[in-house]
mmCIF file with all atom_site columns, C-alpha atoms in Angstrom:
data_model
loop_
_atom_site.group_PDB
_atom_site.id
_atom_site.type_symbol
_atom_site.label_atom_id
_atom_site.label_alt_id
_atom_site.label_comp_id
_atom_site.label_asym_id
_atom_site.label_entity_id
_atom_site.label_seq_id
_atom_site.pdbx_PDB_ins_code
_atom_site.Cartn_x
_atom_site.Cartn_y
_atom_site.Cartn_z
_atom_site.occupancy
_atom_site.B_iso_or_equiv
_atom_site.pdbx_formal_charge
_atom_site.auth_seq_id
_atom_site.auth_comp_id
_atom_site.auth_asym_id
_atom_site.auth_atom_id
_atom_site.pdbx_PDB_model_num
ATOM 1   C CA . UNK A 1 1   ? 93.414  82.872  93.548  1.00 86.00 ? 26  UNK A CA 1
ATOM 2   C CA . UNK A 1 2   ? 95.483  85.563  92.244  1.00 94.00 ? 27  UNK A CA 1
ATOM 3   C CA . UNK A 1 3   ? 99.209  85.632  91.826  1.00 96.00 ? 28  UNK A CA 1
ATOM 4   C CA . UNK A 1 4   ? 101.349 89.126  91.148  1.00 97.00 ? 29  UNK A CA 1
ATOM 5   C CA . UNK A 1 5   ? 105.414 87.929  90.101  1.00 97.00 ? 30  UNK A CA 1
ATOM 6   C CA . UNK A 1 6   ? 107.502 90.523  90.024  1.00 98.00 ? 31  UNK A CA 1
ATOM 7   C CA . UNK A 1 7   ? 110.927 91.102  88.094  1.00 97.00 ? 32  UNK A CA 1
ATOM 8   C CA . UNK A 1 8   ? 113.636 93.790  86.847  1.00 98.00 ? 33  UNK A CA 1
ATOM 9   C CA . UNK A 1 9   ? 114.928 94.880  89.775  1.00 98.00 ? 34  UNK A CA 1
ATOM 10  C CA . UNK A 1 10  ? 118.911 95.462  90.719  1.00 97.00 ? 35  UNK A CA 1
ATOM 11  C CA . UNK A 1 11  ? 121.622 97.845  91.124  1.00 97.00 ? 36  UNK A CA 1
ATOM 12  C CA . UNK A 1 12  ? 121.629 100.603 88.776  1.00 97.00 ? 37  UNK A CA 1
ATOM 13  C CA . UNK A 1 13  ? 123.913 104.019 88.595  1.00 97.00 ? 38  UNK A CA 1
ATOM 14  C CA . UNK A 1 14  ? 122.375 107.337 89.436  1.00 97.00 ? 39  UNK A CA 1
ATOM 15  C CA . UNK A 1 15  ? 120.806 108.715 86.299  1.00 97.00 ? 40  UNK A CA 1
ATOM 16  C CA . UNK A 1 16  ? 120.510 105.520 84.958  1.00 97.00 ? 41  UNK A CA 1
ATOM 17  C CA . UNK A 1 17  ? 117.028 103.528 84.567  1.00 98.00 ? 42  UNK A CA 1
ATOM 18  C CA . UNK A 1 18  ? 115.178 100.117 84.756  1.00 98.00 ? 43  UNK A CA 1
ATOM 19  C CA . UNK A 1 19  ? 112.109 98.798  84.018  1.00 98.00 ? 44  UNK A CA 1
ATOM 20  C CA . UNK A 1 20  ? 110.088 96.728  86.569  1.00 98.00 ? 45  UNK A CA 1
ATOM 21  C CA . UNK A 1 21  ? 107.312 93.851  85.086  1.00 98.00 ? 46  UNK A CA 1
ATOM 22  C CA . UNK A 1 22  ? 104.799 92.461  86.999  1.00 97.00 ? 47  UNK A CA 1
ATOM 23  C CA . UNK A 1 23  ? 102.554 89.691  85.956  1.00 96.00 ? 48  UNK A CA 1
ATOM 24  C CA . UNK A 1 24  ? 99.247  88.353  86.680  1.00 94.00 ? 49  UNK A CA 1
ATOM 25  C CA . UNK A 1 25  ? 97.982  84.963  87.225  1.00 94.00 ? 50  UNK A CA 1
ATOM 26  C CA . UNK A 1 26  ? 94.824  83.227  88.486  1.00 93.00 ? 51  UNK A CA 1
ATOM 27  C CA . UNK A 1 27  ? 91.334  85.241  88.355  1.00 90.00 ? 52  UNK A CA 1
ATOM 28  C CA . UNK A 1 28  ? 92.436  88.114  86.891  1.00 87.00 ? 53  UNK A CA 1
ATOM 29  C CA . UNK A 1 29  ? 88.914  88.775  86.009  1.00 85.00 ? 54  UNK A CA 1
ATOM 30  C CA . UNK A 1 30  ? 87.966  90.195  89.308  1.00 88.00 ? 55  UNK A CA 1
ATOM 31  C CA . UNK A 1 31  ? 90.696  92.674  88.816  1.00 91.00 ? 56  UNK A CA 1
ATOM 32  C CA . UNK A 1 32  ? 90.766  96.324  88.617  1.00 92.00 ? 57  UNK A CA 1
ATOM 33  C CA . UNK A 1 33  ? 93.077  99.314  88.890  1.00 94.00 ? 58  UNK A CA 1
ATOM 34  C CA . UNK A 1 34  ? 96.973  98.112  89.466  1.00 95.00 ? 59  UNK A CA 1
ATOM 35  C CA . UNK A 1 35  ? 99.269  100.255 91.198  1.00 96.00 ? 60  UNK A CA 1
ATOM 36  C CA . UNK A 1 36  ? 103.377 100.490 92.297  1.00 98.00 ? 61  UNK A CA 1
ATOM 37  C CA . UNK A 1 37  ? 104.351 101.186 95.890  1.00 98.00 ? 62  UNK A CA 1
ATOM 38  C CA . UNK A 1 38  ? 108.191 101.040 96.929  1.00 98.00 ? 63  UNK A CA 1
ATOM 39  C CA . UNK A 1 39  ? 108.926 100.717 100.721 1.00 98.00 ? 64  UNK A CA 1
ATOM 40  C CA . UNK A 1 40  ? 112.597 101.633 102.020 1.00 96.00 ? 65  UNK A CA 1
ATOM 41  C CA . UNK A 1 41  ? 114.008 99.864  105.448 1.00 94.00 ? 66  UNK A CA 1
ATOM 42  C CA . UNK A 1 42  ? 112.659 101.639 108.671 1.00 95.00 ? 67  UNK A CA 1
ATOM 43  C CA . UNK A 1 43  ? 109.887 103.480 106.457 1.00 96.00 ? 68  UNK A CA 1
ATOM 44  C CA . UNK A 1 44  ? 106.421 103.298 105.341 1.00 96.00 ? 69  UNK A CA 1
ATOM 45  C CA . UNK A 1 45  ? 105.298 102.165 102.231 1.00 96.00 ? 70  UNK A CA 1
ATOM 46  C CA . UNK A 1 46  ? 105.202 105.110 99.535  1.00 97.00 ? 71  UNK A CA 1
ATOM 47  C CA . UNK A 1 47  ? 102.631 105.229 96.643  1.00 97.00 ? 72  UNK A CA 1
ATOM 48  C CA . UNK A 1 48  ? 104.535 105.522 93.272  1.00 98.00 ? 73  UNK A CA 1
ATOM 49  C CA . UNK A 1 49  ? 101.733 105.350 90.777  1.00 98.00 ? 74  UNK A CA 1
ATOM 50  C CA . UNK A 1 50  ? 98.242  103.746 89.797  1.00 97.00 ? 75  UNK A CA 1
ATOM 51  C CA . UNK A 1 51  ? 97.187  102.760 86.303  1.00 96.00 ? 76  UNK A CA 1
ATOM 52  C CA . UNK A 1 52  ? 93.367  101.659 85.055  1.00 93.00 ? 77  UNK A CA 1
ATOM 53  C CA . UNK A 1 53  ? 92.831  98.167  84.017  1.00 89.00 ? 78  UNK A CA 1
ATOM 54  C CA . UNK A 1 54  ? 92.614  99.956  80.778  1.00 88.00 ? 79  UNK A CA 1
ATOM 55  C CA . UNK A 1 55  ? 95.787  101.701 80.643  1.00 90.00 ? 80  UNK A CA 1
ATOM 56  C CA . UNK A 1 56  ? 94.539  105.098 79.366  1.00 91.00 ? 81  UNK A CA 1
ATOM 57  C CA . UNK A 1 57  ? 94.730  106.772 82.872  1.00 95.00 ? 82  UNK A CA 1
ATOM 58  C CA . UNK A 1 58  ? 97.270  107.063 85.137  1.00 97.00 ? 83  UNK A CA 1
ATOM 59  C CA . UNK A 1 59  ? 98.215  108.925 88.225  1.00 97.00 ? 84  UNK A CA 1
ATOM 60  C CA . UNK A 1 60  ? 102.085 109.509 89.782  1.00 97.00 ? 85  UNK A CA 1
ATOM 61  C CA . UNK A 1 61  ? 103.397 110.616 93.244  1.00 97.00 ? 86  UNK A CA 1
ATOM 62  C CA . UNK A 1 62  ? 105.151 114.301 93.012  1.00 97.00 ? 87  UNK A CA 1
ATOM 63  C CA . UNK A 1 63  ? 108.511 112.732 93.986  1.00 95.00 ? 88  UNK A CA 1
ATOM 64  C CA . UNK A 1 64  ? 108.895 110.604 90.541  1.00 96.00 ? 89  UNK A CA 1
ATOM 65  C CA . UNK A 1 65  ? 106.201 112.413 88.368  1.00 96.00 ? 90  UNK A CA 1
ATOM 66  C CA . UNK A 1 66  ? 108.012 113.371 85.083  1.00 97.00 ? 91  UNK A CA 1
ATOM 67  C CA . UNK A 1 67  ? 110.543 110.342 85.672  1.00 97.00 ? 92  UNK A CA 1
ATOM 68  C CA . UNK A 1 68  ? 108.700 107.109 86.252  1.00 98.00 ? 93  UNK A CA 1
ATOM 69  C CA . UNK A 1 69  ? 106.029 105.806 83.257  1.00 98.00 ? 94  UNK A CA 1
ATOM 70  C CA . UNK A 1 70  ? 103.285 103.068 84.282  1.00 98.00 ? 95  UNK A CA 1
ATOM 71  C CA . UNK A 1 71  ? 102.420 101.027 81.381  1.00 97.00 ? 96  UNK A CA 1
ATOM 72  C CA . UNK A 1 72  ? 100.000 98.124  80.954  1.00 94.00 ? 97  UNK A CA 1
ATOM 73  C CA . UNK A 1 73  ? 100.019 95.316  78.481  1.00 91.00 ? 98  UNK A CA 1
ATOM 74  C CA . UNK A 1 74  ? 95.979  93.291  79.304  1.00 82.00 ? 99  UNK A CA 1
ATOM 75  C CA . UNK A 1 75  ? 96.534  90.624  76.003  1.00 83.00 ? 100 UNK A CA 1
ATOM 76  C CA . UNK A 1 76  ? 99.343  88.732  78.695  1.00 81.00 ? 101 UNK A CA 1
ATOM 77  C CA . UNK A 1 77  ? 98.288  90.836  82.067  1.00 88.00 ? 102 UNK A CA 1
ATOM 78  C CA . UNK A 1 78  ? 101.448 92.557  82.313  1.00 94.00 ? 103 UNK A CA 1
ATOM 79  C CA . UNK A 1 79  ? 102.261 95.836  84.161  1.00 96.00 ? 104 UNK A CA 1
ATOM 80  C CA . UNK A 1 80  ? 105.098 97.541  83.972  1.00 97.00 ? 105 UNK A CA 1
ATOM 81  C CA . UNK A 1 81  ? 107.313 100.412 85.676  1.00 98.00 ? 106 UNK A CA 1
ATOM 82  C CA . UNK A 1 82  ? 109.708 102.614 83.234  1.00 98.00 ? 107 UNK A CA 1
ATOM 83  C CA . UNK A 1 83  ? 112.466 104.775 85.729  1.00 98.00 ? 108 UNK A CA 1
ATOM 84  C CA . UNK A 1 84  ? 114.685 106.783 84.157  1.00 98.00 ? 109 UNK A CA 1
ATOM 85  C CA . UNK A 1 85  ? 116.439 109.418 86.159  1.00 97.00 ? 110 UNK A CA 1
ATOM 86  C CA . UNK A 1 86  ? 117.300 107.395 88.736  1.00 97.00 ? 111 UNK A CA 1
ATOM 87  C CA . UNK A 1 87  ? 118.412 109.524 92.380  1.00 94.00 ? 112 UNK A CA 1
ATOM 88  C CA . UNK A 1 88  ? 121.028 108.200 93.984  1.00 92.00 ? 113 UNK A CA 1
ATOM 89  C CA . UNK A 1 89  ? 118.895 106.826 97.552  1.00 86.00 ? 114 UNK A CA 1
ATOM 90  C CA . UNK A 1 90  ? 118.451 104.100 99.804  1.00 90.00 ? 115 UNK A CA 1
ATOM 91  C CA . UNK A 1 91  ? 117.484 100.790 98.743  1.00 96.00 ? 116 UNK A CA 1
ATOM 92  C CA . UNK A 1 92  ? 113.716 100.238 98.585  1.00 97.00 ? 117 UNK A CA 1
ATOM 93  C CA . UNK A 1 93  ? 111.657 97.211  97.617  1.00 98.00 ? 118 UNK A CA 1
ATOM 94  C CA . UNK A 1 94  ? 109.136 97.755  94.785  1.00 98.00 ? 119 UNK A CA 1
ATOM 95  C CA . UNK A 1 95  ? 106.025 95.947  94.716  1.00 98.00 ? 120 UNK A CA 1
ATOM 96  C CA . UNK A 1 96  ? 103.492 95.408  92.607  1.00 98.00 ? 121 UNK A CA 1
ATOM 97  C CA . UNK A 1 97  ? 99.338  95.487  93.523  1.00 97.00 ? 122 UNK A CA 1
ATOM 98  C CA . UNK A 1 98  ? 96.047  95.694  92.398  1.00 95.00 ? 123 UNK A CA 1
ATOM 99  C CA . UNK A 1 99  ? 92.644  96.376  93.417  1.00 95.00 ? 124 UNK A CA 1
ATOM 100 C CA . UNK A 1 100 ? 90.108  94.498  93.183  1.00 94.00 ? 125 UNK A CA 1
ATOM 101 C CA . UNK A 1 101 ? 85.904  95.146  91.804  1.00 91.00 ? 126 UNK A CA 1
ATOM 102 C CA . UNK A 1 102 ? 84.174  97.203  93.087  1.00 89.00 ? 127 UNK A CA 1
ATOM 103 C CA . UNK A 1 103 ? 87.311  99.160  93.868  1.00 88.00 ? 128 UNK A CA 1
ATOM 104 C CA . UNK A 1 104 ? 88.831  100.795 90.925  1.00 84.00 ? 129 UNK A CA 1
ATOM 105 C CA . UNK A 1 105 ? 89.224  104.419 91.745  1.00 88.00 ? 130 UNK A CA 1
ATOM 106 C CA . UNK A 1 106 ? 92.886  105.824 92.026  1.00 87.00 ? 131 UNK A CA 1
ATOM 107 C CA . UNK A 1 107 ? 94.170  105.678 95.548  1.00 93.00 ? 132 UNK A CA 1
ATOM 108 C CA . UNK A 1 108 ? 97.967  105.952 97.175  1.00 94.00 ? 133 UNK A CA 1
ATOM 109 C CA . UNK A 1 109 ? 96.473  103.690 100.438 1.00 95.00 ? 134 UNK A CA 1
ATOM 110 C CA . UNK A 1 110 ? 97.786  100.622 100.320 1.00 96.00 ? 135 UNK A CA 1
ATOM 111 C CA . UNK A 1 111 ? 94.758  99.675  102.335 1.00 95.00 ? 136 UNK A CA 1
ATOM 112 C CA . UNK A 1 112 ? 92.799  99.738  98.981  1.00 95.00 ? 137 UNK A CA 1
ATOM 113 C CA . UNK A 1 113 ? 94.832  97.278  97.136  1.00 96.00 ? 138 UNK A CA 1
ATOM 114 C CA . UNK A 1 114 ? 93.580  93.566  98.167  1.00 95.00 ? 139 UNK A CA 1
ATOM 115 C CA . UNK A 1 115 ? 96.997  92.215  96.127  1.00 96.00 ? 140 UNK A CA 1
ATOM 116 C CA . UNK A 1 116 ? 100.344 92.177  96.041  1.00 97.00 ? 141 UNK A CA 1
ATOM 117 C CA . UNK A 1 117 ? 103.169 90.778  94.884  1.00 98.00 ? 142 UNK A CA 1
ATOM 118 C CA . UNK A 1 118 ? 106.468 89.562  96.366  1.00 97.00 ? 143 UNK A CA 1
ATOM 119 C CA . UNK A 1 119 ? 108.495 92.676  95.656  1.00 98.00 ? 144 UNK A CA 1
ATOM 120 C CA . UNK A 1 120 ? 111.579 93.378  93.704  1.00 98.00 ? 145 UNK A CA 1
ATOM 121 C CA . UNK A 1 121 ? 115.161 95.624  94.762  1.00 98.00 ? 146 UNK A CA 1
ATOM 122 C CA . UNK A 1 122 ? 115.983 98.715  93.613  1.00 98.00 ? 147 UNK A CA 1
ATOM 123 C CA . UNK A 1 123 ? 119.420 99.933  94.505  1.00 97.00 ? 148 UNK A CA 1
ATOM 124 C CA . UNK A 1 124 ? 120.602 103.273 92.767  1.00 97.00 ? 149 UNK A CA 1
ATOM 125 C CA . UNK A 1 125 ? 124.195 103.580 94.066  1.00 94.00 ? 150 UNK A CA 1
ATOM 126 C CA . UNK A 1 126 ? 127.797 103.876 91.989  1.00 90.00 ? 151 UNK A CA 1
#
């Protein structure tokens, strides 16, 4: 019913950047609030930030506030994650979700989102 495809992920230098898209298909009318979550090996998944299905609000973690930009393009459902700044860490997938009506208020539980997509890699290493 709803498909999230995500792309943009890779190696990248410290300091460096990328930008993550994510794309919706199916009913993307039942949609609300879409969100990024990253999830290194042996650890939980980690809210990154949230953005309204209208793209005028949106909410970051502490540890990328100031470096990371949600942005939101609704004419081809299209969400996307600027990084700049990138700290040299372990590898951690990135993944894409979104919550669905009545849900729409900004939450870091991934509980909240009903979907998700199939996850990119983000490896920030020289």
């Amino acid at each position: 019913q709803v498909q999230l495809v995500e792309s943009g992920g890779g190696l990248v230098q410290p300091g460096g950047s990328l930008k993550l898209s994510c794309t919706l298909s199916g009913r993307t009318f039942s949609l609300s609030s879409m969100g990024w979550f990253r999830q290194a090996p042996g650890k939980e998944r980690e809210f990154v930030g949230i953005i309204s299905w209208t793209g005028r609000s949106t909410t970051y973690a502490d540890s990328v506030k100031g470096r990371f930009a949600i942005s939101k393009v609704n004419a081809n459902n299209t969400l996307y994650l600027q990084m700049n700044n990138l700290k040299p860490e372990n590898p951690a997938i990135y993944y894409c979700a979104c919550m669905e009506r009545p849900f729409s208020s900004p939450s870091s539980n991934p509980i909240e989102y009903a979907y998700w997509g199939q996850g990119t890699q983000v490896t920030v290493s020289s």
